[in-house]
XYZ file of C-alpha atoms in Angstrom:
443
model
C -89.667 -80.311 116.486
C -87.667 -78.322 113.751
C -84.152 -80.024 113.329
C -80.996 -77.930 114.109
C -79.714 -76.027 110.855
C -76.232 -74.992 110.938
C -74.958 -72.081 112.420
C -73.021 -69.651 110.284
C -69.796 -68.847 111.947
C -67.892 -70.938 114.877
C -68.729 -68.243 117.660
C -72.457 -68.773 116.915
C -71.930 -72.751 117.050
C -69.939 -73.094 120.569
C -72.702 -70.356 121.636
C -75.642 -73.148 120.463
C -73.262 -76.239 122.123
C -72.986 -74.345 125.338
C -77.148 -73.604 125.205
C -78.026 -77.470 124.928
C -77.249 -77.788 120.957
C -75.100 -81.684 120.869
C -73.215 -82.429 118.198
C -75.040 -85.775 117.179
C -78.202 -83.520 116.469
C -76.320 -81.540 114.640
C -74.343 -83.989 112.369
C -78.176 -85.632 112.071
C -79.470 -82.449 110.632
C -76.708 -81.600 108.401
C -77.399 -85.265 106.884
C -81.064 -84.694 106.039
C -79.921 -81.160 104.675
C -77.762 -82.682 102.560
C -80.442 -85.548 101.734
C -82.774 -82.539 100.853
C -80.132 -80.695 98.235
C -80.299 -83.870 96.373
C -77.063 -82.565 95.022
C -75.003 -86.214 94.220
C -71.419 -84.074 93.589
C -70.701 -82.586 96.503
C -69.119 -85.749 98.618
C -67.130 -88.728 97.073
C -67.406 -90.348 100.391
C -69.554 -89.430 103.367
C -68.733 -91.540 106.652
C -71.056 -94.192 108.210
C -73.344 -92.920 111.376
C -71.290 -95.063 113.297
C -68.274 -93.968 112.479
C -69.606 -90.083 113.058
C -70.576 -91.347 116.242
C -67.581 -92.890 116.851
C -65.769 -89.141 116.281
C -68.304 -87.686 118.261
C -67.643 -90.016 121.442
C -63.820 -89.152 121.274
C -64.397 -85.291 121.520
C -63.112 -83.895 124.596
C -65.194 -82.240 127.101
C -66.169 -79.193 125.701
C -63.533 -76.488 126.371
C -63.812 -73.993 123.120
C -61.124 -72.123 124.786
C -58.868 -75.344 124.808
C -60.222 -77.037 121.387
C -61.130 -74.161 119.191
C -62.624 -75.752 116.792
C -64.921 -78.575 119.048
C -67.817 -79.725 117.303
C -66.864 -78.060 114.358
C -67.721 -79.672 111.239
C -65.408 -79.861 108.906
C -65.211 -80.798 104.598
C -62.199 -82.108 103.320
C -61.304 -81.916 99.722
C -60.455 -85.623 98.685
C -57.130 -85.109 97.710
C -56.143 -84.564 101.271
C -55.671 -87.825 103.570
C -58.374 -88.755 106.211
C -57.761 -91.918 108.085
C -60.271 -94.115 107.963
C -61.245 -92.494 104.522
C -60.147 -93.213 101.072
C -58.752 -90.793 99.095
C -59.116 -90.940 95.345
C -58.558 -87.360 93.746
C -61.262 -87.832 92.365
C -59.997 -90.777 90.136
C -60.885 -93.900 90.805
C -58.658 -96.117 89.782
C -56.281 -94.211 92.053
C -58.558 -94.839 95.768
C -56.894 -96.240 98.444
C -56.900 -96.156 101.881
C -54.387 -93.996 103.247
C -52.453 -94.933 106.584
C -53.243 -91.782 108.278
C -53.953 -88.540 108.074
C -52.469 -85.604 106.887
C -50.786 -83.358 109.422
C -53.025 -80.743 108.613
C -56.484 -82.701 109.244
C -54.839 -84.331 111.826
C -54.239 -80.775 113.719
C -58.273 -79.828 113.049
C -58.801 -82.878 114.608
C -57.000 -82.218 117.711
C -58.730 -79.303 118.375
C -62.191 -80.576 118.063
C -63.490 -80.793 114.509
C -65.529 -83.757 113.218
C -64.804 -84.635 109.567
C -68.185 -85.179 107.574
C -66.934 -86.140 104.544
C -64.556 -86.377 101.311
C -65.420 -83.748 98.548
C -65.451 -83.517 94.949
C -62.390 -82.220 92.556
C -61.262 -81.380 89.504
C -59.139 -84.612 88.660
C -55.975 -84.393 90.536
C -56.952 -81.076 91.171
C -56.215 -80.351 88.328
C -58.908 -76.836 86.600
C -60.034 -73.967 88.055
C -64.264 -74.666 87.279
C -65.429 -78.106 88.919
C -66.189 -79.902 86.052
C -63.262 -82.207 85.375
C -64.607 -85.399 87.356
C -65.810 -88.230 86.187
C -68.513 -87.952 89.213
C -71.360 -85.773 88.800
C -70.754 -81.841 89.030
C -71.868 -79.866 92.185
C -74.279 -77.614 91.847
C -72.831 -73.693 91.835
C -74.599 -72.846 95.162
C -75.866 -69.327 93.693
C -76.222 -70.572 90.526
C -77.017 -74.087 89.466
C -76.364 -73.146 85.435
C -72.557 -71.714 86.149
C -69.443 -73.635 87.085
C -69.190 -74.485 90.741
C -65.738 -73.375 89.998
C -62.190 -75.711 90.548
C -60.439 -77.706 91.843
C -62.046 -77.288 95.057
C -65.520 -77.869 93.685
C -66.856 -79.841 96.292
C -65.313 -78.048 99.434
C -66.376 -74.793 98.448
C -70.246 -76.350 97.903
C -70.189 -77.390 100.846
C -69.918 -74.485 102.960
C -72.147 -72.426 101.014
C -74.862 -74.961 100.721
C -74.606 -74.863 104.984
C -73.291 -78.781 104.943
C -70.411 -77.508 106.636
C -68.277 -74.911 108.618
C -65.060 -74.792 107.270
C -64.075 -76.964 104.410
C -60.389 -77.627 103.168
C -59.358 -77.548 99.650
C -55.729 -77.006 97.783
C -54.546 -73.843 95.790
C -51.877 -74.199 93.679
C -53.123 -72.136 90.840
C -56.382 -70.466 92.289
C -58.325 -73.851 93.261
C -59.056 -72.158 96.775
C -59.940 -69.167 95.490
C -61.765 -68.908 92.292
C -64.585 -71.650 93.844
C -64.786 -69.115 96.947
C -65.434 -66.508 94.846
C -68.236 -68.401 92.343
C -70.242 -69.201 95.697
C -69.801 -66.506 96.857
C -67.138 -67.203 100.696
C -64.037 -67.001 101.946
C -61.056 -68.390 101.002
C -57.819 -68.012 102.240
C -54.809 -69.266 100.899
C -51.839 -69.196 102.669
C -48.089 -68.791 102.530
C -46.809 -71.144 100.754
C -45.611 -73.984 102.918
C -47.660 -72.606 105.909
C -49.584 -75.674 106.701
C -47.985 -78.994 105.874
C -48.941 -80.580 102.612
C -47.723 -83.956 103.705
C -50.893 -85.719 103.251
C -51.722 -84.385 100.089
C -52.135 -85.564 96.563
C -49.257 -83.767 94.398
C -50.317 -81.059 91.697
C -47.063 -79.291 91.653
C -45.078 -80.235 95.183
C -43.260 -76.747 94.993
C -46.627 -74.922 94.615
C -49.405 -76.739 96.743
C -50.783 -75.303 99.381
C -53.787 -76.548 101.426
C -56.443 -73.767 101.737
C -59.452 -73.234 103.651
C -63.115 -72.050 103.127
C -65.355 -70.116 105.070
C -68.109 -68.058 105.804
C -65.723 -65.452 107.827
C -62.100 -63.961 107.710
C -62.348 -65.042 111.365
C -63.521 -68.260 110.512
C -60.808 -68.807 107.950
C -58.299 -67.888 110.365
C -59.488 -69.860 112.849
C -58.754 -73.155 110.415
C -55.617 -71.562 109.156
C -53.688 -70.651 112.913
C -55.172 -74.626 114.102
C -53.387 -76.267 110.689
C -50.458 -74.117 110.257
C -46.495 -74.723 111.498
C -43.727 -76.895 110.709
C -43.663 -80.586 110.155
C -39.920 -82.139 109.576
C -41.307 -84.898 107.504
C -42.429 -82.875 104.943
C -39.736 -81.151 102.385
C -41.921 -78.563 101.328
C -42.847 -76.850 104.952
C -41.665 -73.697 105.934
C -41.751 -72.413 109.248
C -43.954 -68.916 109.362
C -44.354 -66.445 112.152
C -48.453 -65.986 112.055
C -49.047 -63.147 114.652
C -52.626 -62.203 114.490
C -55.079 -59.847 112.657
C -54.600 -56.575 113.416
C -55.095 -53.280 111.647
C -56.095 -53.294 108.111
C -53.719 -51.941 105.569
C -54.058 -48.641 103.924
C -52.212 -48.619 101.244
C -53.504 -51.157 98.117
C -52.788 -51.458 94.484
C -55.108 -52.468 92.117
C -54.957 -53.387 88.540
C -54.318 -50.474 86.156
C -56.863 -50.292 82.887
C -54.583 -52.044 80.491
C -54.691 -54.878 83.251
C -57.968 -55.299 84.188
C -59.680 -58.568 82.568
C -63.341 -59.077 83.486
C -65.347 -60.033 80.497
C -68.959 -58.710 80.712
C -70.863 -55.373 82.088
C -71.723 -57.325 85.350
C -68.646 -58.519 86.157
C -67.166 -54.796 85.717
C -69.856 -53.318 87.501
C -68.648 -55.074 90.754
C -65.555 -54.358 90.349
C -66.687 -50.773 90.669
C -69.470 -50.929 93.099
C -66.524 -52.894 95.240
C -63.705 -50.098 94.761
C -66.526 -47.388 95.618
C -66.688 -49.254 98.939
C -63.472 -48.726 100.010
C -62.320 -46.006 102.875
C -61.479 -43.081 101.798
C -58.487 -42.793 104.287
C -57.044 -45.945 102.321
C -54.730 -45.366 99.342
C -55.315 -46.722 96.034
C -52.611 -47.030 93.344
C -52.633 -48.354 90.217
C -50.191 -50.998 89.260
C -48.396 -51.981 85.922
C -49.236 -55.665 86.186
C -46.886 -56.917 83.332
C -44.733 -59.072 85.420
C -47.415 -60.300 87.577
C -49.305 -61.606 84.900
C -46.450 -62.884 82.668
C -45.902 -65.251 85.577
C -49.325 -66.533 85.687
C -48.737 -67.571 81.873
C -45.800 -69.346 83.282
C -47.686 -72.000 85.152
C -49.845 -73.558 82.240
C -48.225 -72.084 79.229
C -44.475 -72.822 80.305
C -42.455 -75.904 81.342
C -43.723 -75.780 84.876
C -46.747 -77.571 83.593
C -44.404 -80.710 83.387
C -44.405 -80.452 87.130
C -47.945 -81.577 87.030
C -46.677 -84.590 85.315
C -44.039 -85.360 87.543
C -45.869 -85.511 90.704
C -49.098 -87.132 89.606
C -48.529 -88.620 86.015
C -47.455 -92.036 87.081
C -50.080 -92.917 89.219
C -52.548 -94.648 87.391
C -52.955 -95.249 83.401
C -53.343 -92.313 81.262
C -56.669 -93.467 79.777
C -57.407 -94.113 83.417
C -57.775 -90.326 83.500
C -60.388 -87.860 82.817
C -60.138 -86.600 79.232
C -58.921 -83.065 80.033
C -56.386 -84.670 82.813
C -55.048 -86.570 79.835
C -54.656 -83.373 77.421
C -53.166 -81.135 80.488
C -50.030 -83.754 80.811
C -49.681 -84.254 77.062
C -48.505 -80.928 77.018
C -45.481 -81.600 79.157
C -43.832 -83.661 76.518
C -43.112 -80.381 74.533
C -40.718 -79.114 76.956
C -37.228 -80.073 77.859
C -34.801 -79.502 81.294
C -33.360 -76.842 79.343
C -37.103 -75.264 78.898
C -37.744 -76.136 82.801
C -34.329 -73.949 83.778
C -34.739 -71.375 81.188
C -38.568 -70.782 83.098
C -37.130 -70.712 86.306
C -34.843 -68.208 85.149
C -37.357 -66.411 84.010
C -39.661 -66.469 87.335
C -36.449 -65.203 89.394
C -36.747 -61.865 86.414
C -40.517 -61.346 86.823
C -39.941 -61.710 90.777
C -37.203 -59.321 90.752
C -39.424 -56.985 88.361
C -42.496 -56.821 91.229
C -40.532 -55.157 93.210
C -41.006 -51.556 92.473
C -44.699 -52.382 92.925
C -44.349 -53.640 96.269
C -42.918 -50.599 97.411
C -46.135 -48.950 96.701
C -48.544 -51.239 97.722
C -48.843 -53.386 100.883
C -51.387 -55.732 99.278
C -52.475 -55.855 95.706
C -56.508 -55.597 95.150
C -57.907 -57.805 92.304
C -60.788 -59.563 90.946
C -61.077 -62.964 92.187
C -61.800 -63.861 88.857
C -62.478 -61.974 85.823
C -65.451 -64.160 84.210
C -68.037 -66.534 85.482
C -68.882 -69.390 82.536
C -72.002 -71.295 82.436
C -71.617 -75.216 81.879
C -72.459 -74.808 78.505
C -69.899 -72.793 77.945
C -67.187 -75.517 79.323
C -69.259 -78.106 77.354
C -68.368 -76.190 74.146
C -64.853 -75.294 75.271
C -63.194 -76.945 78.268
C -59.880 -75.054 77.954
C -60.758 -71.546 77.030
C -63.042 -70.085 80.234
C -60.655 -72.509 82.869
C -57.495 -70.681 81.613
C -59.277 -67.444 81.806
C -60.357 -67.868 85.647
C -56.462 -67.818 86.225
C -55.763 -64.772 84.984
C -55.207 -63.286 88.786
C -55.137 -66.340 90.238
C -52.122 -68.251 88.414
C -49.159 -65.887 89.534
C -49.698 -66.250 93.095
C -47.762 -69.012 94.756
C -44.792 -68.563 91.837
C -44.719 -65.258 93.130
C -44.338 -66.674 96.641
C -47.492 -64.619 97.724
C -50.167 -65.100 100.330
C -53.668 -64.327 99.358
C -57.181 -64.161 101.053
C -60.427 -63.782 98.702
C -63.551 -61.892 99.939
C -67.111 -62.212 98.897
C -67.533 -58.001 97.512
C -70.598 -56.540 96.130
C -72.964 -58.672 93.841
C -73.028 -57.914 90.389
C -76.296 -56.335 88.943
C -77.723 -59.678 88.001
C -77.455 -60.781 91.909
C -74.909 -63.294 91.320
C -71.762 -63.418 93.572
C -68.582 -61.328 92.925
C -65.263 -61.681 94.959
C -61.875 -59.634 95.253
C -58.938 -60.769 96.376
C -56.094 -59.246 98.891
C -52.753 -60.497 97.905
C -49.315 -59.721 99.843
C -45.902 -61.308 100.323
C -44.977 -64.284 101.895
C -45.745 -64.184 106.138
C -48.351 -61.120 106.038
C -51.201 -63.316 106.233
C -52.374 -61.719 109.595
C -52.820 -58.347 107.711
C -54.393 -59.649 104.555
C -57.326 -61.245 106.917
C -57.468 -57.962 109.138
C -58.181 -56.129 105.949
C -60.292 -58.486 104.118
C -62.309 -58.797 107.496
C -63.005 -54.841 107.206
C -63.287 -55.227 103.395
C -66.450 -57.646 104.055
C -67.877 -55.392 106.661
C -68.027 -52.429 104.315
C -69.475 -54.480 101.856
C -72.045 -56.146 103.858
């Protein structure tokens, strides 16, 4: 008898659950797929049969209606707390066992999803390409020889190696993102301080946001509306009014030809084949990006990189750190207060300065990411092609934006290309109706 494989969207697993499908098979066949991918990065800590068995027995009866996510399994980026799990950040001189969990997995778990595992990360989530761990590298699921892209290496893996459903990860600079858009899913990130990041590992506290990867929009969503609202505990929340997809917007900006980065014929002919997709009843401007991507030179190139170093710096020994960890926080000795004010100052200039473009636009169109390296590439330069994944990325959650990236058409060469939908804080709902309809066109 043929084991189980994994369904590819939630509708199509309660549909299997409610035909016989239990989900012990199921966890048992997404072990000996993962056996089979012989892939050692993915997971920094996979959980006993007896403790999946354990999670399994405390599942409710199965109400998908009531527990929307039941038998849903679920990939958590291990930065994020898991009771019962340790979290390391991919550092280990930093594991320990948490107490609990964080309110976020904590909420999945409540309405029905199994945990499978702990994923890989760029040190203290620290890179945009998945290669900043002292653990081995996943494997780019579409292509072994490129970067499985960062920090959310391992989460993003995951779901497009079938291992799992949803997976979390964190964006605080494009880590939910950029390794969406190298494997070629989903992955939103929300509002900042949507979903509580109590729980979490700090990159940059005022940043972080916990983001989730998927196969669908719908799927997404699904993850985001279960983990998302309030917590009082946590200083960085922020309550949100969701509501729910409904139309897609019609009016989108997109980079103008001075601001459009992608490095290479294939990545540009994507980025075309993708525009030439799009409705003709929808509107498409092109925006003076200047501000937009001033502020994403902010984040690395500014005093907000000593942010980094206050949140995460002190926990373990510098030379207990990866290499590049080490060299990222060195940098935050160059700066002063006066530098950190003067870049704040700054951001509050460049937000006020976006908004002529948001009265044209009610999302801005980009390019997930403008290049794609190949691990050789990071071998010979480990700064260079990470900084450059940024580019439309880094800006974001300064800019106090929500964002949603979308597998769009392959380039030439068949590997994945993805565009991203980005909008102001609280119109997450309309950034997934119209990256929902963005994927259908491009199907």
């Amino acid at each position: 008898m043929t084991a189980p494989s994994l369904p590819t969207g939630i509708a199509a697993l309660h549909a299997a659950y409610a035909a016989g499908l239990t989900p012990s098979a199921l966890l048992q066949a997404l072990s000996a797929r993962h056996d089979a991918l012989a892939d050692p990065g993915i997971f920094l800590h996979r959980p006993a049969p007896a403790d999946l068995d354990a999670a399994v027995a405390a599942l409710p009866e199965f109400d998908p209606a009531r527990y929307p996510l039941w038998g849903v399994p679920v990939a958590v980026k291990d930065n994020i707390d898991v009771a019962g799990m340790p979290t390391t950040a991919a550092c280990p001189d930093f594991a320990h066992l948490p107490a609990g969990s964080a309110p976020a997995v904590a909420r999945l778990v409540a309405a029905g999803a199994l945990v499978i595992g702990k994923t890989n990360l760029d040190q203290f989530a620290t890179g945009l390409v998945g290669t900043r761990t002292p653990h081995p590298i996943p494997r780019n699921a579409c292509a072994p020889d490129r970067v499985p892209g960062g920090s959310s290496s391992g989460s993003a893996v995951a779901v497009a190696q079938g291992l799992a459903l949803l997976a979390l990860g964190t964006d605080t600079a494009g880590s939910g993102r950029v390794p969406a858009a190298l494997n070629g899913l989903v992955g939103l990130k929300p509002s900042v301080g949507a979903i509580p990041s109590r729980g979490v590992v700090p990159a940059c506290p005022s940043l972080d946001c916990i983001s989730v990867f998927a196969n669908s929009v719908a799927d997404a969503w699904a993850g985001f509306a279960v983990m998302a609202g309030a917590d009082d505990r946590d200083p960085w929340s922020r309550p949100i009014t969701l509501g729910t997809p409904g139309a897609p917007l019609t009016r989108l900006g997109i980079p103008r030809a001075a601001d459009l980065h992608l490095d290479g014929a294939e990545q540009r002919a994507a980025w075309d084949a993708s525009l030439a997709r799009i409705a003709p009843h929808v509107t498409i401007d092109e925006i003076d990006l200047t501000p937009f991507l001033e502020t994403a030179r902010l984040l690395y190139e500014g005093a907000f990189v000593a942010e980094r170093d206050a949140a995460f710096g002190h926990l373990v020994p510098r030379d207990a750190m990866h290499p590049v960890t080490q060299r990222i926080l060195a940098g935050a000795a160059r700066f002063t207060a006066t530098d950190a004010f003067a870049g704040l100052h700054r951001l509050a200039a460049l937000r006020l300065a976006t908004l002529p473009a948001w009265a044209r636009m009610e999302a801005l169109l980009v390019p997930t990411a403008p290049n794609f390296p190949t691990l050789a590439e990071l071998e010979a330069d480990p700064i260079g092609p990470n900084a450059r994944l940024g580019t439309y990325t880094n800006f974001v959650n300064l800019q106090d934006l929500a964002a949603l990236a979308v597998p769009a058409m392959r380039r030439p060469d068949g590997l994945p290309f993805g565009i991203t939908l980005i909008g102001p804080r609280g119109r997450d709902a309309a950034l997934a109706a119209t990256g929902t309809q963005l994927m259908q066109v491009m199907a």
